[in-house]
PDB file of C-alpha atoms in Angstrom:
ATOM      1  CA  MET X   9     124.527 109.293 107.001  1.00 63.00           C
ATOM      2  CA  PHE X  10     120.739 109.669 107.064  1.00 65.00           C
ATOM      3  CA  ALA X  11     120.524 113.108 105.285  1.00 73.00           C
ATOM      4  CA  TRP X  12     119.226 111.850 102.165  1.00 73.00           C
ATOM      5  CA  MET X  13     115.822 110.243 104.027  1.00 71.00           C
ATOM      6  CA  VAL X  14     113.079 112.628 104.943  1.00 74.00           C
ATOM      7  CA  TRP X  15     112.444 112.012 108.641  1.00 77.00           C
ATOM      8  CA  THR X  16     108.970 113.275 109.059  1.00 80.00           C
ATOM      9  CA  LEU X  17     106.698 112.335 111.858  1.00 83.00           C
ATOM     10  CA  PRO X  18     104.879 109.724 110.103  1.00 76.00           C
ATOM     11  CA  VAL X  19     108.150 108.151 108.984  1.00 78.00           C
ATOM     12  CA  ALA X  20     109.497 108.183 112.604  1.00 83.00           C
ATOM     13  CA  VAL X  21     106.337 106.675 113.771  1.00 83.00           C
ATOM     14  CA  PHE X  22     106.188 103.702 111.227  1.00 78.00           C
ATOM     15  CA  PHE X  23     109.841 102.952 112.114  1.00 84.00           C
ATOM     16  CA  SER X  24     109.211 103.191 115.814  1.00 90.00           C
ATOM     17  CA  CYS X  25     106.335 100.882 115.787  1.00 85.00           C
ATOM     18  CA  ILE X  26     108.678  98.452 113.859  1.00 84.00           C
ATOM     19  CA  VAL X  27     111.143  98.611 116.596  1.00 91.00           C
ATOM     20  CA  LEU X  28     108.304  98.184 119.156  1.00 93.00           C
ATOM     21  CA  MET X  29     107.024  95.159 117.267  1.00 87.00           C
ATOM     22  CA  LEU X  30     110.414  93.476 117.144  1.00 88.00           C
ATOM     23  CA  ILE X  31     111.156  94.049 120.786  1.00 94.00           C
ATOM     24  CA  GLY X  32     107.711  92.721 121.680  1.00 93.00           C
ATOM     25  CA  MET X  33     107.914  89.627 119.530  1.00 90.00           C
ATOM     26  CA  THR X  34     111.211  88.776 121.068  1.00 91.00           C
ATOM     27  CA  VAL X  35     109.961  88.966 124.525  1.00 94.00           C
ATOM     28  CA  TRP X  36     106.898  87.171 123.615  1.00 91.00           C
ATOM     29  CA  GLU X  37     109.069  84.303 121.948  1.00 90.00           C
ATOM     30  CA  LEU X  38     111.101  83.991 124.941  1.00 93.00           C
ATOM     31  CA  LYS X  39     108.187  83.689 127.327  1.00 95.00           C
ATOM     32  CA  SER X  40     105.837  81.401 125.178  1.00 92.00           C
ATOM     33  CA  PRO X  41     107.811  79.610 122.261  1.00 91.00           C
ATOM     34  CA  THR X  42     105.652  79.612 119.009  1.00 89.00           C
ATOM     35  CA  GLU X  43     104.328  76.362 117.372  1.00 90.00           C
ATOM     36  CA  PRO X  44     103.826  76.555 113.462  1.00 92.00           C
ATOM     37  CA  ARG X  45     100.288  76.754 112.392  1.00 91.00           C
ATOM     38  CA  LYS X  46      98.416  77.042 108.973  1.00 91.00           C
ATOM     39  CA  GLY X  47      96.049  79.950 108.656  1.00 89.00           C
ATOM     40  CA  TRP X  48      94.967  81.238 105.329  1.00 91.00           C
ATOM     41  CA  LEU X  49      98.649  81.979 104.172  1.00 88.00           C
ATOM     42  CA  PRO X  50      99.593  79.176 101.620  1.00 90.00           C
ATOM     43  CA  MET X  51     102.178  77.686 104.164  1.00 91.00           C
ATOM     44  CA  GLU X  52     102.730  76.919 107.860  1.00 93.00           C
ATOM     45  CA  THR X  53     104.027  79.878 109.568  1.00 93.00           C
ATOM     46  CA  THR X  54     105.309  80.966 112.998  1.00 92.00           C
ATOM     47  CA  ARG X  55     104.585  84.313 114.583  1.00 90.00           C
ATOM     48  CA  GLY X  56     107.887  85.516 113.616  1.00 90.00           C
ATOM     49  CA  ASP X  57     107.219  84.318 109.741  1.00 91.00           C
ATOM     50  CA  ARG X  58     103.896  86.263 109.922  1.00 92.00           C
ATOM     51  CA  LEU X  59     105.565  89.279 111.443  1.00 90.00           C
ATOM     52  CA  PHE X  60     108.296  89.400 108.748  1.00 91.00           C
ATOM     53  CA  ILE X  61     105.309  88.902 105.839  1.00 94.00           C
ATOM     54  CA  GLY X  62     103.266  91.666 107.673  1.00 92.00           C
ATOM     55  CA  LEU X  63     106.150  93.949 107.670  1.00 90.00           C
ATOM     56  CA  LEU X  64     107.185  93.488 104.316  1.00 93.00           C
ATOM     57  CA  THR X  65     103.387  93.974 103.025  1.00 94.00           C
ATOM     58  CA  ALA X  66     103.151  97.079 105.390  1.00 90.00           C
ATOM     59  CA  ALA X  67     106.299  98.581 103.697  1.00 89.00           C
ATOM     60  CA  TYR X  68     105.047  97.993 100.106  1.00 94.00           C
ATOM     61  CA  VAL X  69     101.608  99.257 100.955  1.00 94.00           C
ATOM     62  CA  ASN X  70     103.281 102.511 102.191  1.00 89.00           C
ATOM     63  CA  LEU X  71     105.689 102.795  99.267  1.00 90.00           C
ATOM     64  CA  VAL X  72     102.717 102.133  96.651  1.00 92.00           C
ATOM     65  CA  TRP X  73     100.826 105.061  98.596  1.00 90.00           C
ATOM     66  CA  VAL X  74     103.589 107.406  98.334  1.00 87.00           C
ATOM     67  CA  GLY X  75     104.270 106.489  94.777  1.00 88.00           C
ATOM     68  CA  LEU X  76     100.723 107.018  93.560  1.00 89.00           C
ATOM     69  CA  GLY X  77     100.247 110.141  95.742  1.00 85.00           C
ATOM     70  CA  GLU X  78     100.737 112.584  92.585  1.00 85.00           C
ATOM     71  CA  LYS X  79      98.636 110.640  90.522  1.00 89.00           C
ATOM     72  CA  MET X  80      95.751 110.352  93.172  1.00 88.00           C
ATOM     73  CA  VAL X  81      95.626 114.162  92.989  1.00 88.00           C
ATOM     74  CA  SER X  82      94.612 114.033  89.338  1.00 88.00           C
ATOM     75  CA  TRP X  83      92.404 110.959  89.623  1.00 90.00           C
ATOM     76  CA  PHE X  84      90.283 112.031  92.493  1.00 87.00           C
ATOM     77  CA  SER X  85      90.545 115.919  91.837  1.00 87.00           C
ATOM     78  CA  LEU X  86      92.217 116.701  95.078  1.00 86.00           C
ATOM     79  CA  GLU X  87      93.927 119.882  96.245  1.00 89.00           C
ATOM     80  CA  GLN X  88      96.907 118.026  97.725  1.00 88.00           C
ATOM     81  CA  GLU X  89      98.324 114.710  98.028  1.00 86.00           C
ATOM     82  CA  PRO X  90      96.530 112.435 100.630  1.00 88.00           C
ATOM     83  CA  SER X  91      97.947 112.105 103.995  1.00 87.00           C
ATOM     84  CA  VAL X  92     100.495 109.202 104.647  1.00 85.00           C
ATOM     85  CA  TRP X  93      98.585 108.602 107.942  1.00 87.00           C
ATOM     86  CA  ILE X  94      96.051 106.839 105.674  1.00 91.00           C
ATOM     87  CA  SER X  95      98.563 104.373 104.376  1.00 90.00           C
ATOM     88  CA  PHE X  96      99.999 103.951 107.742  1.00 87.00           C
ATOM     89  CA  VAL X  97      96.782 102.975 109.066  1.00 92.00           C
ATOM     90  CA  LEU X  98      96.117 100.716 106.213  1.00 94.00           C
ATOM     91  CA  SER X  99      99.408  99.103 106.368  1.00 92.00           C
ATOM     92  CA  MET X 100      99.016  98.357 110.470  1.00 89.00           C
ATOM     93  CA  ALA X 101      95.665  97.019 109.905  1.00 95.00           C
ATOM     94  CA  LEU X 102      96.822  94.697 107.229  1.00 95.00           C
ATOM     95  CA  LEU X 103      99.839  93.658 109.377  1.00 91.00           C
ATOM     96  CA  ALA X 104      97.423  93.007 112.260  1.00 93.00           C
ATOM     97  CA  LEU X 105      95.010  90.873 110.146  1.00 95.00           C
ATOM     98  CA  ILE X 106      98.142  88.854 108.759  1.00 94.00           C
ATOM     99  CA  MET X 107      99.543  88.331 112.342  1.00 90.00           C
ATOM    100  CA  ARG X 108      96.081  87.034 113.406  1.00 91.00           C
ATOM    101  CA  LYS X 109      94.798  85.207 110.561  1.00 90.00           C
ATOM    102  CA  GLY X 110      97.680  84.325 108.529  1.00 83.00           C
TER     103      GLY X 110
END
């Protein structure tokens, strides 16, 4: 069923982090219901809203990184494509920023 997908370690870690975040957010919401607030995002959001926006942003950062990998080799005269661990760290940092300040 999932033979088409390349299950490398970074992909497994990325999806594992998403699952752990969803479980953690569910427990957090059950223990302490959220109140909508206004951050720097242009709308009032709850923790769940910010998580959803952050996960979408993280997914797009990773997709753009993978999509531009070959071009980065020629742009920056690299020997091989840059590691996807870089995009993983960038996307998780962006997710944390959106969760905290969004």
